[in-house]
Amino acid sequence: MAVGSEDIFHHSTNSIYRPVAGSLLEDQEALLEKLLDSPAPIQQRPEDRFNGAYLIFFSLGIGGMLPWNFFVTAKEYWIYKFSNSSSPTAGEDAEGSDILNYFESYLAIASTVSSVLCLVANFLLVNRVPANVRVLSSLAVMLAIFVVMTVMVEVDTSAWPHGFFALTMACMALISGAATVFNSSVFGMTSSFPMQNSQALMSGGAMGGTISAVAALVDLAVSRNVTNSGLAFFLTADIFLGLCIGLYLLLLRLEYARYYMRPVRPVHVLPVEEQRPWDTPTSPLLVTAARSPLTPPLYPILKKTACLGFCVIYLLFITSLVFPAVSSNIESLQKELGSPWTTKFFVPLTSFLLYNVADLCGRQVTAWIQVPGPKSKMLPALVLLRTCLVPLLVFCNYQPRIHLHMVLFRSDIYPVVLTSLLGLSNGYLSTLSLIYGPKIVPRELAEATGVVMSFYMCLGLVLGSACSVLLVHLI
């Protein structure tokens, strides 16, 4: 397959390889283009027929987030499992369980530690292990773990709650690590595709959150058996992970995908000091293929993506600072009326479902509008402006309040509007910042940059989640 010169010199001004020095530069570049183009004509870029690749990446985005969301959504199932109760309905002793008091904290620690370690490992493996191997193996690990958790639904664990707790934490760590490798690998891979494919992956992730929020509402409305609802969550995750494996294998067969997934072979001309005395400007020996280092250079990536990295970190810091720690504790001012909509369904609707739908809408808008650009000062300005949402949400009807007793916004419409703005701005600005990153570096660094952008995202979530604990204690 002939490689077009526009691919060889992709972002050539930012290339990590040494430039040619001396008066032979123009002659050598002309020779390089002639040698590269002469064997065969430049391959025409194929079209994404029926938007097949776009839909597959959208589905893979769902698959990367849905298992984790279902794992967390099955809260009543975990209360039942750790309540030392054999009844399919959670008993009152669940509230006093030592395990339950620390379950979410240990869950966050297990997922965060494994995510960070796997992100570092994935960056080191970018040039060592093919993306196909990393994607398929991570999907297989997630599927295997969820099959184990599905089987455990029907196992009576009341006699060994601490052992089941240890097993759950191990499964959570494996799922989180595998999901991190999967998401960062697929995102890094889409960096070589047109921008709409990266956007599809991001929108799919938001759809995964939306589906889990809808499932939680349905479960809350119709489910009477905790075991059956847990089984439904895990079986759905099993089916969708199996579907993702099939869709990824289908992606590898698409001509459109094969074109953009072809190996990148950095080519450069030997610097003058490395040329031999008998070489001439027309000597083919002046042209060599540069070997990619086993570990991608980190400093050039960090330098080029510093501004976008700040945007990603601060965006997710603000989001995770108030969602769900603050937003999920904002109660309806009409709660005393006793209506199911103001008591049972208010938080799931106004916090979780509304946020995820707004986040999905914000990410989908980036398919048609990409403003501001990657170098615009407006992008970090809009990111900083979201800080205003923190005090606005705090002064809604957050309960219980210990230090800040004043509620400024005495209407249920305020948390609805503010949560919508939080999700919409998060989806739009984070998607722009993430998909811009791999596009401003040389193509040979695009996949590694995608992994680095995933690390920025993880760092923002960790910082926000840690500081949300402090914020809650101050309210």
GROMACS .gro file of C-alpha atoms in nm:
model
  475
    1MET     CA    1   0.000   0.000   0.000
    2ALA     CA    2   0.142   0.333  -0.098
    3VAL     CA    3   0.144   0.600   0.166
    4GLY     CA    4   0.061   0.954   0.062
    5SER     CA    5   0.312   1.228   0.126
    6GLU     CA    6   0.050   1.421   0.320
    7ASP     CA    7   0.045   1.138   0.574
    8ILE     CA    8   0.425   1.118   0.596
    9PHE     CA    9   0.454   1.490   0.669
   10HIS     CA   10   0.150   1.503   0.901
   11HIS     CA   11   0.220   1.797   1.132
   12SER     CA   12   0.575   1.801   1.000
   13THR     CA   13   0.652   2.126   1.179
   14ASN     CA   14   0.598   1.948   1.508
   15SER     CA   15   0.794   1.635   1.422
   16ILE     CA   16   0.999   1.477   1.696
   17TYR     CA   17   1.266   1.374   1.450
   18ARG     CA   18   1.569   1.589   1.377
   19PRO     CA   19   1.530   1.827   1.084
   20VAL     CA   20   1.764   1.819   0.788
   21ALA     CA   21   2.035   2.082   0.799
   22GLY     CA   22   2.233   2.222   0.510
   23SER     CA   23   2.178   2.332   0.154
   24LEU     CA   24   2.052   1.989   0.040
   25LEU     CA   25   1.721   2.025   0.221
   26GLU     CA   26   1.499   2.109  -0.077
   27ASP     CA   27   1.657   1.848  -0.304
   28GLN     CA   28   1.628   1.577  -0.039
   29GLU     CA   29   1.262   1.656   0.037
   30ALA     CA   30   1.179   1.647  -0.332
   31LEU     CA   31   1.359   1.312  -0.362
   32LEU     CA   32   1.172   1.178  -0.059
   33GLU     CA   33   0.833   1.266  -0.205
   34LYS     CA   34   0.932   1.114  -0.540
   35LEU     CA   35   1.047   0.788  -0.380
   36LEU     CA   36   0.736   0.759  -0.169
   37ASP     CA   37   0.491   0.835  -0.445
   38SER     CA   38   0.649   0.654  -0.737
   39PRO     CA   39   0.565   0.288  -0.653
   40ALA     CA   40   0.186   0.341  -0.669
   41PRO     CA   41  -0.067   0.622  -0.676
   42ILE     CA   42  -0.185   0.768  -0.348
   43GLN     CA   43  -0.471   0.565  -0.205
   44GLN     CA   44  -0.806   0.739  -0.211
   45ARG     CA   45  -0.964   0.784   0.128
   46PRO     CA   46  -1.265   0.553   0.153
   47GLU     CA   47  -1.602   0.675   0.277
   48ASP     CA   48  -1.770   0.557   0.595
   49ARG     CA   49  -2.055   0.372   0.424
   50PHE     CA   50  -2.385   0.392   0.610
   51ASN     CA   51  -2.192   0.557   0.898
   52GLY     CA   52  -2.087   0.209   1.002
   53ALA     CA   53  -1.764   0.310   1.178
   54TYR     CA   54  -1.938   0.603   1.348
   55LEU     CA   55  -2.208   0.374   1.491
   56ILE     CA   56  -1.951   0.115   1.600
   57PHE     CA   57  -1.745   0.376   1.786
   58PHE     CA   58  -2.066   0.509   1.944
   59SER     CA   59  -2.149   0.156   2.062
   60LEU     CA   60  -1.795   0.103   2.192
   61GLY     CA   61  -1.831   0.424   2.391
   62ILE     CA   62  -2.143   0.281   2.553
   63GLY     CA   63  -1.961  -0.045   2.621
   64GLY     CA   64  -1.675   0.137   2.791
   65MET     CA   65  -1.903   0.311   3.044
   66LEU     CA   66  -2.213   0.091   3.079
   67PRO     CA   67  -2.055  -0.193   3.285
   68TRP     CA   68  -1.907   0.050   3.538
   69ASN     CA   69  -2.233   0.244   3.563
   70PHE     CA   70  -2.436  -0.074   3.611
   71PHE     CA   71  -2.192  -0.190   3.878
   72VAL     CA   72  -2.252   0.130   4.074
   73THR     CA   73  -2.624   0.159   3.992
   74ALA     CA   74  -2.710  -0.172   4.161
   75LYS     CA   75  -2.690  -0.003   4.503
   76GLU     CA   76  -2.985  -0.188   4.656
   77TYR     CA   77  -2.832  -0.517   4.545
   78TRP     CA   78  -2.510  -0.443   4.734
   79ILE     CA   79  -2.708  -0.338   5.043
   80TYR     CA   80  -2.886  -0.674   5.032
   81LYS     CA   81  -2.565  -0.871   4.977
   82PHE     CA   82  -2.379  -0.705   5.265
   83SER     CA   83  -2.670  -0.695   5.507
   84ASN     CA   84  -2.615  -1.048   5.645
   85SER     CA   85  -2.974  -1.114   5.539
   86SER     CA   86  -3.103  -1.412   5.341
   87SER     CA   87  -3.426  -1.238   5.248
   88PRO     CA   88  -3.449  -1.096   4.893
   89THR     CA   89  -3.548  -0.761   5.042
   90ALA     CA   90  -3.286  -0.558   5.227
   91GLY     CA   91  -3.335  -0.570   5.602
   92GLU     CA   92  -3.308  -0.289   5.849
   93ASP     CA   93  -2.974  -0.423   5.970
   94ALA     CA   94  -2.825  -0.316   5.640
   95GLU     CA   95  -2.793   0.037   5.769
   96GLY     CA   96  -2.572  -0.077   6.055
   97SER     CA   97  -2.343  -0.298   5.854
   98ASP     CA   98  -1.977  -0.208   5.897
   99ILE     CA   99  -1.908  -0.305   5.538
  100LEU     CA  100  -2.183  -0.082   5.401
  101ASN     CA  101  -2.054   0.219   5.594
  102TYR     CA  102  -1.730   0.210   5.394
  103PHE     CA  103  -1.842   0.032   5.077
  104GLU     CA  104  -1.851   0.336   4.846
  105SER     CA  105  -1.522   0.469   4.982
  106TYR     CA  106  -1.340   0.141   4.923
  107LEU     CA  107  -1.510   0.114   4.584
  108ALA     CA  108  -1.372   0.455   4.484
  109ILE     CA  109  -1.022   0.367   4.610
  110ALA     CA  110  -1.014   0.033   4.428
  111SER     CA  111  -1.131   0.182   4.099
  112THR     CA  112  -0.907   0.490   4.118
  113VAL     CA  113  -0.586   0.307   4.203
  114SER     CA  114  -0.635   0.045   3.934
  115SER     CA  115  -0.730   0.312   3.676
  116VAL     CA  116  -0.414   0.516   3.737
  117LEU     CA  117  -0.187   0.210   3.727
  118CYS     CA  118  -0.348   0.081   3.408
  119LEU     CA  119  -0.323   0.422   3.242
  120VAL     CA  120   0.051   0.429   3.308
  121ALA     CA  121   0.086   0.070   3.185
  122ASN     CA  122  -0.116   0.145   2.872
  123PHE     CA  123   0.107   0.443   2.787
  124LEU     CA  124   0.416   0.223   2.817
  125LEU     CA  125   0.255  -0.046   2.600
  126VAL     CA  126   0.142   0.183   2.316
  127ASN     CA  127   0.437   0.092   2.091
  128ARG     CA  128   0.488  -0.256   2.236
  129VAL     CA  129   0.144  -0.418   2.218
  130PRO     CA  130  -0.091  -0.360   1.921
  131ALA     CA  131  -0.409  -0.169   1.995
  132ASN     CA  132  -0.621  -0.462   1.875
  133VAL     CA  133  -0.470  -0.688   2.141
  134ARG     CA  134  -0.522  -0.432   2.417
  135VAL     CA  135  -0.883  -0.359   2.318
  136LEU     CA  136  -0.995  -0.721   2.278
  137SER     CA  137  -0.813  -0.846   2.589
  138SER     CA  138  -0.961  -0.570   2.807
  139LEU     CA  139  -1.311  -0.648   2.675
  140ALA     CA  140  -1.255  -1.018   2.747
  141VAL     CA  141  -1.144  -0.941   3.104
  142MET     CA  142  -1.450  -0.723   3.167
  143LEU     CA  143  -1.682  -0.987   3.025
  144ALA     CA  144  -1.523  -1.263   3.236
  145ILE     CA  145  -1.555  -1.056   3.556
  146PHE     CA  146  -1.919  -0.971   3.488
  147VAL     CA  147  -1.997  -1.336   3.422
  148VAL     CA  148  -1.852  -1.414   3.767
  149MET     CA  149  -2.061  -1.138   3.926
  150THR     CA  150  -2.371  -1.264   3.745
  151VAL     CA  151  -2.318  -1.613   3.886
  152MET     CA  152  -2.265  -1.470   4.235
  153VAL     CA  153  -2.613  -1.312   4.226
  154GLU     CA  154  -2.767  -1.657   4.288
  155VAL     CA  155  -2.508  -1.756   4.551
  156ASP     CA  156  -2.599  -1.710   4.917
  157THR     CA  157  -2.315  -1.501   5.061
  158SER     CA  158  -2.477  -1.422   5.398
  159ALA     CA  159  -2.234  -1.659   5.576
  160TRP     CA  160  -1.921  -1.492   5.436
  161PRO     CA  161  -1.994  -1.117   5.383
  162HIS     CA  162  -1.631  -1.014   5.437
  163GLY     CA  163  -1.509  -1.269   5.183
  164PHE     CA  164  -1.768  -1.152   4.931
  165PHE     CA  165  -1.666  -0.793   5.002
  166ALA     CA  166  -1.302  -0.877   4.921
  167LEU     CA  167  -1.412  -1.056   4.604
  168THR     CA  168  -1.624  -0.756   4.502
  169MET     CA  169  -1.335  -0.513   4.554
  170ALA     CA  170  -1.103  -0.735   4.349
  171CYS     CA  171  -1.361  -0.754   4.071
  172MET     CA  172  -1.411  -0.377   4.087
  173ALA     CA  173  -1.036  -0.316   4.054
  174LEU     CA  174  -1.011  -0.552   3.756
  175ILE     CA  175  -1.317  -0.404   3.584
  176SER     CA  176  -1.198  -0.047   3.638
  177GLY     CA  177  -0.846  -0.126   3.515
  178ALA     CA  178  -0.970  -0.315   3.210
  179ALA     CA  179  -1.222  -0.041   3.129
  180THR     CA  180  -0.943   0.218   3.154
  181VAL     CA  181  -0.722   0.024   2.914
  182PHE     CA  182  -1.016  -0.025   2.679
  183ASN     CA  183  -1.133   0.338   2.681
  184SER     CA  184  -0.787   0.491   2.650
  185SER     CA  185  -0.683   0.244   2.377
  186VAL     CA  186  -0.995   0.301   2.168
  187PHE     CA  187  -0.972   0.678   2.218
  188GLY     CA  188  -0.605   0.671   2.120
  189MET     CA  189  -0.693   0.466   1.814
  190THR     CA  190  -0.964   0.712   1.703
  191SER     CA  191  -0.699   0.984   1.710
  192SER     CA  192  -0.590   0.867   1.365
  193PHE     CA  193  -0.950   0.885   1.238
  194PRO     CA  194  -1.144   1.198   1.141
  195MET     CA  195  -1.266   1.398   1.438
  196GLN     CA  196  -1.628   1.279   1.418
  197ASN     CA  197  -1.520   0.928   1.519
  198SER     CA  198  -1.363   1.053   1.843
  199GLN     CA  199  -1.682   1.251   1.903
  200ALA     CA  200  -1.890   0.935   1.850
  201LEU     CA  201  -1.687   0.754   2.114
  202MET     CA  202  -1.737   1.039   2.363
  203SER     CA  203  -2.112   1.058   2.294
  204GLY     CA  204  -2.138   0.683   2.341
  205GLY     CA  205  -1.985   0.717   2.686
  206ALA     CA  206  -2.253   0.969   2.781
  207MET     CA  207  -2.521   0.738   2.642
  208GLY     CA  208  -2.389   0.465   2.873
  209GLY     CA  209  -2.453   0.692   3.171
  210THR     CA  210  -2.798   0.781   3.039
  211ILE     CA  211  -2.896   0.417   2.995
  212SER     CA  212  -2.787   0.333   3.350
  213ALA     CA  213  -2.986   0.630   3.488
  214VAL     CA  214  -3.298   0.516   3.301
  215ALA     CA  215  -3.243   0.159   3.423
  216ALA     CA  216  -3.219   0.284   3.782
  217LEU     CA  217  -3.548   0.472   3.745
  218VAL     CA  218  -3.723   0.169   3.597
  219ASP     CA  219  -3.584  -0.051   3.870
  220LEU     CA  220  -3.702   0.198   4.133
  221ALA     CA  221  -4.052   0.210   3.983
  222VAL     CA  222  -4.129  -0.156   3.909
  223SER     CA  223  -3.878  -0.381   4.085
  224ARG     CA  224  -3.985  -0.561   4.401
  225ASN     CA  225  -3.699  -0.810   4.419
  226VAL     CA  226  -3.342  -0.694   4.477
  227THR     CA  227  -3.188  -1.016   4.345
  228ASN     CA  228  -3.379  -0.998   4.016
  229SER     CA  229  -3.281  -0.634   3.959
  230GLY     CA  230  -2.913  -0.714   4.024
  231LEU     CA  231  -2.935  -1.009   3.788
  232ALA     CA  232  -3.091  -0.786   3.519
  233PHE     CA  233  -2.810  -0.529   3.553
  234PHE     CA  234  -2.530  -0.784   3.525
  235LEU     CA  235  -2.691  -0.985   3.242
  236THR     CA  236  -2.739  -0.668   3.041
  237ALA     CA  237  -2.372  -0.581   3.090
  238ASP     CA  238  -2.271  -0.935   2.983
  239ILE     CA  239  -2.474  -0.912   2.663
  240PHE     CA  240  -2.347  -0.567   2.573
  241LEU     CA  241  -1.982  -0.656   2.635
  242GLY     CA  242  -2.020  -0.959   2.408
  243LEU     CA  243  -2.178  -0.731   2.148
  244CYS     CA  244  -1.882  -0.491   2.175
  245ILE     CA  245  -1.637  -0.772   2.100
  246GLY     CA  246  -1.835  -0.861   1.787
  247LEU     CA  247  -1.861  -0.496   1.678
  248TYR     CA  248  -1.487  -0.438   1.719
  249LEU     CA  249  -1.408  -0.744   1.508
  250LEU     CA  250  -1.649  -0.606   1.247
  251LEU     CA  251  -1.472  -0.269   1.261
  252LEU     CA  252  -1.142  -0.435   1.166
  253ARG     CA  253  -1.304  -0.560   0.845
  254LEU     CA  254  -1.426  -0.220   0.727
  255GLU     CA  255  -1.220  -0.067   0.447
  256TYR     CA  256  -1.273   0.277   0.603
  257ALA     CA  257  -1.127   0.161   0.935
  258ARG     CA  258  -0.837  -0.029   0.779
  259TYR     CA  259  -0.732   0.285   0.593
  260TYR     CA  260  -0.701   0.494   0.910
  261MET     CA  261  -0.565   0.209   1.125
  262ARG     CA  262  -0.273   0.134   0.893
  263PRO     CA  263   0.065   0.148   1.068
  264VAL     CA  264   0.240   0.483   1.081
  265ARG     CA  265   0.596   0.460   0.948
  266PRO     CA  266   0.781   0.782   1.027
  267VAL     CA  267   1.026   0.857   0.742
  268HIS     CA  268   1.294   1.123   0.741
  269VAL     CA  269   1.606   1.225   0.554
  270LEU     CA  270   1.944   1.163   0.711
  271PRO     CA  271   2.092   1.477   0.866
  272VAL     CA  272   2.396   1.615   0.688
  273GLU     CA  273   2.637   1.512   0.964
  274GLU     CA  274   2.531   1.147   0.919
  275GLN     CA  275   2.572   1.146   0.541
  276ARG     CA  276   2.869   0.973   0.386
  277PRO     CA  277   3.120   1.168   0.171
  278TRP     CA  278   3.015   0.989  -0.149
  279ASP     CA  279   2.638   1.049  -0.103
  280THR     CA  280   2.469   1.286  -0.347
  281PRO     CA  281   2.130   1.461  -0.327
  282THR     CA  282   1.986   1.192  -0.555
  283SER     CA  283   2.118   0.896  -0.357
  284PRO     CA  284   1.834   0.674  -0.226
  285LEU     CA  285   2.051   0.589   0.075
  286LEU     CA  286   1.983   0.936   0.213
  287VAL     CA  287   1.624   0.829   0.284
  288THR     CA  288   1.573   0.609   0.590
  289ALA     CA  289   1.280   0.487   0.795
  290ALA     CA  290   1.282   0.612   1.152
  291ARG     CA  291   1.212   0.349   1.413
  292SER     CA  292   0.947   0.442   1.667
  293PRO     CA  293   1.083   0.429   2.023
  294LEU     CA  294   0.937   0.158   2.245
  295THR     CA  295   0.820   0.424   2.493
  296PRO     CA  296   0.659   0.735   2.338
  297PRO     CA  297   0.832   1.062   2.435
  298LEU     CA  298   0.625   1.215   2.714
  299TYR     CA  299   0.767   1.569   2.730
  300PRO     CA  300   0.668   1.678   2.374
  301ILE     CA  301   0.314   1.551   2.436
  302LEU     CA  302   0.282   1.731   2.769
  303LYS     CA  303   0.421   2.051   2.618
  304LYS     CA  304   0.183   2.052   2.320
  305THR     CA  305  -0.126   1.958   2.523
  306ALA     CA  306  -0.062   2.169   2.835
  307CYS     CA  307  -0.352   2.410   2.780
  308LEU     CA  308  -0.597   2.141   2.671
  309GLY     CA  309  -0.484   1.922   2.960
  310PHE     CA  310  -0.561   2.202   3.206
  311CYS     CA  311  -0.906   2.239   3.049
  312VAL     CA  312  -0.980   1.867   3.085
  313ILE     CA  313  -0.853   1.848   3.444
  314TYR     CA  314  -1.039   2.158   3.562
  315LEU     CA  315  -1.359   2.066   3.378
  316LEU     CA  316  -1.382   1.727   3.541
  317PHE     CA  317  -1.261   1.865   3.874
  318ILE     CA  318  -1.559   2.104   3.888
  319THR     CA  319  -1.800   1.839   3.764
  320SER     CA  320  -1.697   1.570   4.011
  321LEU     CA  321  -1.679   1.829   4.289
  322VAL     CA  322  -2.058   1.877   4.279
  323PHE     CA  323  -2.185   1.569   4.095
  324PRO     CA  324  -2.312   1.356   4.252
  325ALA     CA  325  -2.195   1.455   4.603
  326VAL     CA  326  -2.387   1.786   4.609
  327SER     CA  327  -2.649   1.749   4.336
  328SER     CA  328  -2.782   1.416   4.463
  329ASN     CA  329  -2.851   1.571   4.808
  330ILE     CA  330  -3.061   1.860   4.677
  331GLU     CA  331  -3.417   1.786   4.791
  332SER     CA  332  -3.745   1.913   4.656
  333LEU     CA  333  -3.895   2.210   4.841
  334GLN     CA  334  -4.231   2.035   4.800
  335LYS     CA  335  -4.113   1.720   4.976
  336GLU     CA  336  -4.352   1.766   5.268
  337LEU     CA  337  -4.647   1.711   5.031
  338GLY     CA  338  -4.552   1.343   5.015
  339SER     CA  339  -4.585   1.306   4.638
  340PRO     CA  340  -4.370   1.028   4.484
  341TRP     CA  341  -4.232   1.280   4.233
  342THR     CA  342  -4.099   1.505   4.508
  343THR     CA  343  -3.972   1.226   4.733
  344LYS     CA  344  -3.891   0.898   4.558
  345PHE     CA  345  -3.817   1.020   4.204
  346PHE     CA  346  -3.693   1.378   4.252
  347VAL     CA  347  -3.321   1.302   4.293
  348PRO     CA  348  -3.300   1.025   4.027
  349LEU     CA  349  -3.477   1.252   3.778
  350THR     CA  350  -3.326   1.595   3.847
  351SER     CA  351  -2.976   1.480   3.937
  352PHE     CA  352  -2.880   1.160   3.756
  353LEU     CA  353  -3.107   1.137   3.451
  354LEU     CA  354  -3.113   1.508   3.375
  355TYR     CA  355  -2.736   1.542   3.409
  356ASN     CA  356  -2.663   1.243   3.183
  357VAL     CA  357  -2.910   1.357   2.915
  358ALA     CA  358  -2.761   1.709   2.918
  359ASP     CA  359  -2.408   1.565   2.905
  360LEU     CA  360  -2.507   1.351   2.605
  361CYS     CA  361  -2.659   1.650   2.427
  362GLY     CA  362  -2.347   1.859   2.486
  363ARG     CA  363  -2.122   1.589   2.343
  364GLN     CA  364  -2.346   1.534   2.043
  365VAL     CA  365  -2.346   1.905   1.955
  366THR     CA  366  -1.971   1.882   1.893
  367ALA     CA  367  -2.049   1.669   1.585
  368TRP     CA  368  -2.168   1.988   1.413
  369ILE     CA  369  -2.002   2.274   1.604
  370GLN     CA  370  -1.635   2.290   1.709
  371VAL     CA  371  -1.606   2.636   1.858
  372PRO     CA  372  -1.381   2.759   2.018
  373GLY     CA  373  -1.075   2.610   1.854
  374PRO     CA  374  -0.781   2.433   2.024
  375LYS     CA  375  -0.567   2.748   2.043
  376SER     CA  376  -0.844   2.990   2.135
  377LYS     CA  377  -0.826   3.167   2.471
  378MET     CA  378  -1.203   3.139   2.487
  379LEU     CA  379  -1.184   2.765   2.564
  380PRO     CA  380  -1.001   2.797   2.900
  381ALA     CA  381  -1.213   3.106   2.978
  382LEU     CA  382  -1.536   2.906   2.940
  383VAL     CA  383  -1.385   2.625   3.147
  384LEU     CA  384  -1.305   2.866   3.432
  385LEU     CA  385  -1.650   3.023   3.407
  386ARG     CA  386  -1.807   2.690   3.513
  387THR     CA  387  -1.670   2.753   3.863
  388CYS     CA  388  -1.979   2.969   3.924
  389LEU     CA  389  -2.194   2.655   3.920
  390VAL     CA  390  -2.043   2.532   4.249
  391PRO     CA  391  -2.179   2.804   4.484
  392LEU     CA  392  -2.505   2.819   4.287
  393LEU     CA  393  -2.572   2.449   4.348
  394VAL     CA  394  -2.459   2.471   4.710
  395PHE     CA  395  -2.722   2.740   4.783
  396CYS     CA  396  -3.004   2.528   4.644
  397ASN     CA  397  -3.200   2.313   4.890
  398TYR     CA  398  -2.907   2.088   4.982
  399GLN     CA  399  -2.985   1.878   5.290
  400PRO     CA  400  -2.869   1.827   5.559
  401ARG     CA  401  -2.700   2.163   5.620
  402ILE     CA  402  -2.475   2.202   5.925
  403HIS     CA  403  -2.270   2.518   5.867
  404LEU     CA  404  -2.440   2.704   5.579
  405HIS     CA  405  -2.802   2.722   5.687
  406MET     CA  406  -2.918   2.974   5.426
  407VAL     CA  407  -3.099   2.848   5.113
  408LEU     CA  408  -3.102   3.124   4.850
  409PHE     CA  409  -3.284   2.950   4.566
  410ARG     CA  410  -3.628   2.851   4.693
  411SER     CA  411  -3.769   2.680   4.388
  412ASP     CA  412  -3.725   2.335   4.236
  413ILE     CA  413  -3.659   2.492   3.897
  414TYR     CA  414  -3.314   2.613   4.005
  415PRO     CA  415  -3.149   2.269   4.054
  416VAL     CA  416  -3.309   2.157   3.727
  417VAL     CA  417  -3.158   2.448   3.532
  418LEU     CA  418  -2.820   2.437   3.707
  419THR     CA  419  -2.782   2.059   3.667
  420SER     CA  420  -2.868   2.096   3.298
  421LEU     CA  421  -2.601   2.364   3.257
  422LEU     CA  422  -2.351   2.148   3.446
  423GLY     CA  423  -2.409   1.849   3.218
  424LEU     CA  424  -2.436   2.047   2.893
  425SER     CA  425  -2.114   2.244   2.953
  426ASN     CA  426  -1.929   1.934   3.072
  427GLY     CA  427  -2.027   1.734   2.765
  428TYR     CA  428  -1.951   2.007   2.510
  429LEU     CA  429  -1.627   2.151   2.652
  430SER     CA  430  -1.474   1.822   2.766
  431THR     CA  431  -1.538   1.658   2.429
  432LEU     CA  432  -1.376   1.949   2.243
  433SER     CA  433  -1.073   1.949   2.473
  434LEU     CA  434  -1.026   1.572   2.449
  435ILE     CA  435  -1.062   1.537   2.072
  436TYR     CA  436  -0.841   1.840   2.002
  437GLY     CA  437  -0.543   1.690   2.191
  438PRO     CA  438  -0.438   1.412   1.950
  439LYS     CA  439  -0.495   1.643   1.650
  440ILE     CA  440  -0.228   1.898   1.744
  441VAL     CA  441   0.063   1.652   1.767
  442PRO     CA  442   0.245   1.453   1.497
  443ARG     CA  443   0.043   1.157   1.375
  444GLU     CA  444   0.297   0.908   1.511
  445LEU     CA  445   0.224   1.045   1.862
  446ALA     CA  446  -0.156   1.058   1.824
  447GLU     CA  447  -0.233   0.730   2.002
  448ALA     CA  448   0.004   0.803   2.291
  449THR     CA  449  -0.151   1.150   2.320
  450GLY     CA  450  -0.495   0.991   2.346
  451VAL     CA  451  -0.372   0.792   2.646
  452VAL     CA  452  -0.229   1.110   2.803
  453MET     CA  453  -0.563   1.288   2.754
  454SER     CA  454  -0.729   0.997   2.933
  455PHE     CA  455  -0.484   1.048   3.220
  456TYR     CA  456  -0.583   1.417   3.239
  457MET     CA  457  -0.944   1.305   3.264
  458CYS     CA  458  -0.868   1.056   3.540
  459LEU     CA  459  -0.666   1.315   3.734
  460GLY     CA  460  -0.952   1.566   3.721
  461LEU     CA  461  -1.201   1.308   3.846
  462VAL     CA  462  -0.974   1.202   4.132
  463LEU     CA  463  -0.908   1.559   4.248
  464GLY     CA  464  -1.275   1.654   4.225
  465SER     CA  465  -1.395   1.346   4.411
  466ALA     CA  466  -1.141   1.402   4.690
  467CYS     CA  467  -1.234   1.768   4.731
  468SER     CA  468  -1.609   1.692   4.719
  469VAL     CA  469  -1.576   1.526   5.060
  470LEU     CA  470  -1.437   1.851   5.201
  471LEU     CA  471  -1.707   2.057   5.032
  472VAL     CA  472  -1.986   1.843   5.177
  473HIS     CA  473  -1.843   1.885   5.529
  474LEU     CA  474  -1.836   2.263   5.483
  475ILE     CA  475  -2.202   2.294   5.387
   0.00000   0.00000   0.00000
